[in-house]
Coordinates of C-alpha atoms in Angstrom, one line a residue:
M158 CA 132.0 116.8 87.2
N159 CA 131.8 114.1 84.5
K160 CA 128.7 113.1 82.6
Q161 CA 128.0 110.0 84.7
G162 CA 128.4 111.9 88.0
T163 CA 126.1 114.7 86.8
S164 CA 123.4 112.3 85.6
E165 CA 123.5 110.3 88.8
T166 CA 123.1 113.5 90.8
V167 CA 120.1 114.6 88.8
I168 CA 118.5 111.2 89.0
S169 CA 119.2 110.6 92.7
I170 CA 117.4 113.8 93.6
G171 CA 114.2 112.5 92.1
S172 CA 114.7 109.1 93.7
T173 CA 115.2 110.6 97.2
T174 CA 112.2 112.9 96.8
S175 CA 110.0 110.0 95.9
L176 CA 111.1 108.1 98.9
L177 CA 110.2 111.0 101.2
K178 CA 106.7 111.2 99.8
R179 CA 105.5 107.7 100.4
D180 CA 101.7 107.7 100.8
W181 CA 100.0 104.9 102.6
L182 CA 96.4 106.3 102.6
P183 CA 95.3 104.6 99.3
I184 CA 96.4 101.3 100.7
V185 CA 94.5 101.9 103.9
I186 CA 91.4 102.7 101.8
V187 CA 91.7 99.3 100.1
I188 CA 91.9 97.5 103.4
A189 CA 89.0 99.6 104.8
A190 CA 86.9 98.7 101.8
A191 CA 87.5 95.0 102.4
L192 CA 86.6 95.3 106.1
I193 CA 83.5 97.3 105.4
A194 CA 82.4 94.7 102.9
L195 CA 82.9 91.9 105.4
V196 CA 80.4 93.6 107.7
F197 CA 77.8 93.8 104.9
V198 CA 78.4 90.4 103.4
G199 CA 78.2 88.8 106.8
S200 CA 79.6 85.4 106.0
P201 CA 83.5 85.2 106.3
S202 CA 83.7 82.4 103.8
I203 CA 81.7 84.2 101.1
W204 CA 83.7 87.3 101.8
L205 CA 87.0 85.4 101.4
T206 CA 85.8 83.9 98.1
L207 CA 84.7 87.3 96.8
T208 CA 88.0 89.0 97.9
L209 CA 90.3 86.4 96.3
A210 CA 88.2 86.5 93.1
G211 CA 88.5 90.3 93.1
L212 CA 92.3 90.1 93.7
A213 CA 92.7 87.7 90.8
M214 CA 90.6 90.0 88.5
G215 CA 92.6 93.0 89.8
M216 CA 95.9 91.3 88.9
M217 CA 94.8 90.5 85.4
V218 CA 93.7 94.1 84.9
F219 CA 97.0 95.3 86.4
I220 CA 99.0 93.1 84.0
V221 CA 97.3 94.7 81.0
A222 CA 97.1 98.2 82.4
S223 CA 100.8 98.2 83.6
G224 CA 102.0 98.3 80.0
L225 CA 99.5 100.9 79.1
T226 CA 100.4 103.2 82.0
L227 CA 104.1 103.0 81.1
V228 CA 103.4 104.1 77.5
F229 CA 100.6 106.6 78.4
G230 CA 102.2 108.1 81.5
L231 CA 105.9 108.1 80.7
M232 CA 105.9 108.5 76.9
D233 CA 102.8 110.7 76.7
V234 CA 101.4 108.4 74.0
L235 CA 97.6 107.7 73.9
N236 CA 97.8 104.2 72.6
F237 CA 94.2 103.1 72.0
G238 CA 95.5 100.2 70.0
H239 CA 96.9 98.5 73.2
G240 CA 94.1 96.0 73.1
A241 CA 95.5 94.6 69.9
F242 CA 98.6 93.3 71.7
V243 CA 96.3 91.6 74.2
T244 CA 94.5 89.9 71.3
V245 CA 97.8 88.8 69.7
G246 CA 99.1 87.5 73.0
A247 CA 96.0 85.4 73.5
Y248 CA 96.1 83.9 70.0
L249 CA 99.8 83.1 70.2
A250 CA 99.0 81.3 73.5
Y251 CA 96.3 79.4 71.7
A252 CA 98.7 78.4 68.9
V253 CA 101.4 77.3 71.4
L254 CA 98.9 75.3 73.4
T255 CA 97.9 73.3 70.4
M256 CA 101.5 72.2 70.1
M257 CA 102.0 71.4 73.8
T258 CA 98.9 69.2 74.4
G259 CA 101.1 66.5 76.1
L260 CA 102.3 68.9 78.8
T261 CA 98.9 70.6 79.4
V262 CA 96.9 67.4 79.8
A263 CA 99.4 65.7 82.0
D264 CA 98.3 65.5 85.6
N265 CA 101.6 67.0 86.8
L266 CA 101.7 70.4 88.4
V267 CA 105.4 71.1 87.4
L268 CA 104.8 70.2 83.7
N269 CA 101.6 72.2 83.7
V270 CA 103.3 75.3 85.2
L271 CA 106.2 75.0 82.8
A272 CA 103.8 74.8 79.9
L273 CA 102.0 77.9 81.1
I274 CA 105.3 79.8 81.6
A275 CA 106.4 78.8 78.0
V276 CA 103.1 80.1 76.7
V277 CA 103.5 83.4 78.5
I278 CA 107.0 83.9 77.2
V279 CA 106.0 83.2 73.6
A280 CA 103.0 85.5 73.9
A281 CA 105.0 88.3 75.6
V282 CA 107.8 88.2 73.1
G283 CA 105.4 88.0 70.1
A284 CA 103.4 91.0 71.4
G285 CA 106.5 92.9 72.2
F286 CA 107.9 92.4 68.6
L287 CA 104.5 93.5 67.2
G288 CA 104.8 96.5 69.5
W289 CA 108.2 97.4 68.1
I290 CA 106.8 97.3 64.5
F291 CA 103.7 99.3 65.7
E292 CA 105.9 102.0 67.2
R293 CA 108.1 102.3 64.1
I294 CA 105.4 102.4 61.5
I295 CA 102.5 104.0 63.3
V296 CA 103.2 105.7 66.6
R297 CA 106.5 107.4 65.7
R298 CA 104.9 109.6 63.2
V299 CA 102.4 111.1 65.6
Y300 CA 104.5 111.8 68.8
G301 CA 103.2 115.0 70.5
D302 CA 99.8 114.9 68.7
H303 CA 97.2 113.3 70.9
L304 CA 94.3 113.5 68.5
K305 CA 96.3 111.8 65.7
Q306 CA 97.5 109.2 68.2
I307 CA 94.0 108.2 69.1
L308 CA 92.8 108.0 65.5
I309 CA 95.8 106.1 64.1
T310 CA 96.2 103.7 67.0
M311 CA 92.6 102.8 66.9
G312 CA 92.9 102.2 63.2
G313 CA 96.0 100.0 63.8
M314 CA 94.0 97.9 66.3
I315 CA 91.2 97.3 63.8
V316 CA 93.7 96.2 61.1
I317 CA 95.5 93.9 63.5
E318 CA 92.2 92.3 64.7
Q319 CA 91.2 91.7 61.0
V320 CA 94.6 90.1 60.3
V321 CA 94.1 87.9 63.4
M322 CA 90.7 86.8 62.0
M323 CA 92.3 86.0 58.6
I324 CA 94.9 83.8 60.2
W325 CA 92.8 82.0 62.9
G326 CA 89.3 82.6 61.8
S327 CA 86.4 84.4 63.4
Q328 CA 84.8 81.5 65.2
E329 CA 85.0 81.2 69.0
Q330 CA 87.8 78.9 70.3
L331 CA 87.6 77.0 73.6
I332 CA 90.6 77.3 75.9
Q333 CA 91.2 74.8 78.7
L334 CA 93.5 75.3 81.6
P335 CA 96.3 72.7 82.2
T336 CA 94.9 69.8 84.2
S337 CA 96.6 70.6 87.5
L338 CA 95.3 74.2 87.5
R339 CA 91.7 73.3 87.2
G340 CA 89.3 73.0 90.1
A341 CA 89.5 74.8 93.4
F342 CA 90.7 74.6 97.0
V343 CA 88.1 74.3 99.7
M344 CA 89.0 76.2 102.9
G345 CA 86.1 75.7 105.3
D346 CA 83.1 77.0 103.4
A347 CA 85.2 79.1 101.1
V348 CA 86.0 77.9 97.6
V349 CA 89.1 79.4 95.9
E350 CA 90.0 78.4 92.3
K351 CA 93.5 77.3 91.8
Y352 CA 94.1 79.4 88.7
R353 CA 93.0 82.6 90.5
L354 CA 95.6 82.0 93.2
L355 CA 98.2 81.5 90.5
V356 CA 97.2 84.8 88.8
V357 CA 97.5 86.6 92.2
V358 CA 101.1 85.2 92.5
F359 CA 102.0 86.1 88.9
G360 CA 100.6 89.6 89.3
S361 CA 102.3 90.2 92.6
V362 CA 105.7 89.0 91.3
L363 CA 105.3 91.2 88.2
F364 CA 104.5 94.3 90.3
L365 CA 107.5 93.8 92.6
A366 CA 109.8 93.2 89.6
M367 CA 108.5 96.4 87.9
Y368 CA 108.6 98.5 91.0
F369 CA 112.2 97.6 91.9
S370 CA 113.3 97.9 88.2
L371 CA 111.9 101.4 88.0
S372 CA 113.1 102.4 91.5
H373 CA 116.4 100.7 92.0
T374 CA 118.0 100.2 88.6
R375 CA 119.9 102.6 86.4
I376 CA 117.5 102.1 83.5
G377 CA 114.5 102.7 85.7
L378 CA 116.1 105.9 87.1
L379 CA 116.9 107.1 83.6
I380 CA 113.3 106.5 82.5
R381 CA 111.9 108.5 85.5
A382 CA 114.4 111.3 85.0
G383 CA 113.6 111.4 81.3
V384 CA 110.0 111.9 82.1
E385 CA 110.8 114.9 84.2
D386 CA 113.3 116.5 81.8
A387 CA 114.0 114.5 78.6
E388 CA 116.1 117.3 77.1
M389 CA 118.5 117.3 80.0
I390 CA 119.0 113.5 79.8
Q391 CA 119.5 113.8 76.1
A392 CA 122.1 116.6 76.7
L393 CA 123.9 114.3 79.1
G394 CA 124.5 111.9 76.2
Y395 CA 121.8 109.3 76.8
R396 CA 119.6 108.2 73.9
I397 CA 116.3 108.8 75.6
R398 CA 114.3 108.1 72.4
R399 CA 115.8 104.6 72.2
L400 CA 115.0 104.1 75.8
F401 CA 111.3 105.0 75.3
V402 CA 111.0 102.7 72.3
G403 CA 112.2 99.9 74.5
L404 CA 109.6 100.9 77.0
F405 CA 106.9 100.7 74.3
V406 CA 108.1 97.2 73.5
V407 CA 108.0 96.2 77.1
G408 CA 104.5 97.6 77.5
S409 CA 103.3 95.7 74.4
G410 CA 104.8 92.5 75.8
L411 CA 103.0 93.0 79.1
A412 CA 99.8 93.3 77.2
G413 CA 100.5 90.0 75.6
F414 CA 101.2 88.5 79.0
G415 CA 97.8 89.9 80.2
G416 CA 96.1 88.4 77.1
V417 CA 97.3 84.9 78.2
M418 CA 96.1 85.3 81.7
W419 CA 92.7 86.7 80.5
V420 CA 92.0 84.0 77.9
F421 CA 92.5 81.2 80.5
Y422 CA 90.3 83.0 82.9
R423 CA 87.6 83.6 80.2
G424 CA 87.8 80.1 78.8
T425 CA 86.9 81.3 75.2
L426 CA 88.9 83.2 72.6
T427 CA 87.6 85.6 70.0
A428 CA 89.3 88.4 68.1
D429 CA 87.7 91.1 70.2
I430 CA 89.1 89.8 73.4
G431 CA 91.6 92.7 73.6
G432 CA 88.9 95.3 73.8
E433 CA 87.1 93.8 76.8
L434 CA 89.6 95.0 79.4
M435 CA 90.6 98.3 77.8
I436 CA 88.0 100.5 79.3
L437 CA 88.8 99.1 82.7
A438 CA 92.5 99.5 82.1
F439 CA 92.1 103.2 81.2
I440 CA 90.0 103.7 84.3
V441 CA 92.7 102.0 86.4
I442 CA 95.6 104.1 85.0
I443 CA 93.7 107.4 85.4
M444 CA 92.7 106.5 88.9
G445 CA 96.2 105.3 89.9
G446 CA 98.1 108.2 88.4
L447 CA 99.6 108.4 84.9
G448 CA 102.9 106.4 84.8
S449 CA 102.6 105.1 88.3
I450 CA 103.1 101.4 88.6
T451 CA 102.2 101.5 92.3
G452 CA 99.1 103.5 91.6
C453 CA 98.1 101.1 88.8
F454 CA 98.5 98.1 91.1
I455 CA 96.5 99.6 94.0
S456 CA 93.7 101.0 91.8
A457 CA 93.4 97.7 89.9
I458 CA 92.9 95.9 93.2
L459 CA 90.5 98.6 94.5
V460 CA 88.3 98.6 91.4
S461 CA 88.1 94.8 91.2
V462 CA 87.4 94.0 94.8
V463 CA 84.8 96.8 95.1
A464 CA 83.1 95.7 91.9
N465 CA 83.0 92.1 93.3
Y466 CA 81.5 93.2 96.6
V467 CA 78.9 95.4 94.9
A468 CA 77.9 92.7 92.4
F469 CA 77.2 90.4 95.3
L470 CA 75.4 92.9 97.5
V471 CA 73.6 95.1 94.9
P472 CA 73.8 93.4 91.5
E473 CA 72.0 96.3 89.8
M474 CA 75.0 98.6 90.7
A475 CA 77.7 96.3 89.5
M476 CA 78.3 98.2 86.2
T477 CA 78.2 101.7 87.7
S478 CA 80.2 101.1 90.9
T479 CA 83.5 101.4 89.0
I480 CA 82.5 104.8 87.5
I481 CA 81.3 106.1 90.9
L482 CA 84.6 105.0 92.4
L483 CA 86.6 106.7 89.6
V484 CA 84.7 110.0 90.1
A485 CA 85.2 109.8 93.9
V486 CA 89.0 109.2 93.6
I487 CA 89.5 111.9 90.9
S488 CA 87.4 114.4 93.0
W489 CA 89.7 113.6 95.9
R490 CA 93.0 113.5 94.0
P491 CA 92.7 114.9 90.5
R492 CA 96.1 113.5 89.4
G493 CA 95.4 110.0 90.7
L494 CA 96.3 108.1 93.9
F495 CA 100.0 108.1 93.2
P496 CA 100.7 110.8 90.6
L497 CA 104.1 110.4 88.9
T498 CA 103.9 113.2 86.3
K499 CA 102.4 116.7 86.4
R500 CA 99.9 115.9 83.6

């Protein structure tokens, strides 16, 4: 059997096995949590507002955490500097917005969305390029050593944040949404912000694109096979290291994308913006299962909607609800909701 036939056989075995192990229970838990919250909240309109707000927050966390789970789970790299790419993406968005004022202030939905897409592309490409440099100069030297990875990536993040402040200054910048994306839709007594709906759409499209790319394309199958047995894939003639470098670049670009979504949601921009979501992102990837895009997506939604419900019902428990949820999930499934690796 030739190299191509052998590799396709090895990869197809993992793909078939994963299809046979579909698990719907975590999804049922998310739905059950929403229905239980409806009982306690009482008002359907308030519940709808809380749920959609939680979904939007979950999508932003997913966009940031999806790149981190790829790097952390598939490459076994503890990149504590991931927040730096979020910061760079946010500041690149700010720089591009200042040059596209005509498109963002126009009361035209098409022009506003095109401007937003252009900003996202520039931020993702810029963060991805920085990720490529980061991997070559910093991460490549510490593969396989988790302690050094933590120390050197955190140092890299501090350096990048200082460079950002040198270029753009340390003062807080105000960021405004494009005109057509401001305001909210009123559905009965429920109020739903337009931007949050757009974030839900963006996050859902990204999840579907990543899921099908990893599950139904040759590159995705090679990545998953390389996770299970990198030496075998290397022996078959594939340059698995180059593939993983590309994965690091994609993960960095996703962080830049998340930085754009987060800065518009936040409304203000500072150099420490990248660190705000990182604790939540790490919680999400651990809860979802290292390297699992589906687990990252479901856990991001679960964490965000539960935090929203608890903040409304018992404000004092808002900060601790996420930790309690993490402990509960890990006690139930120590490897996460949808474990992809054996780590």
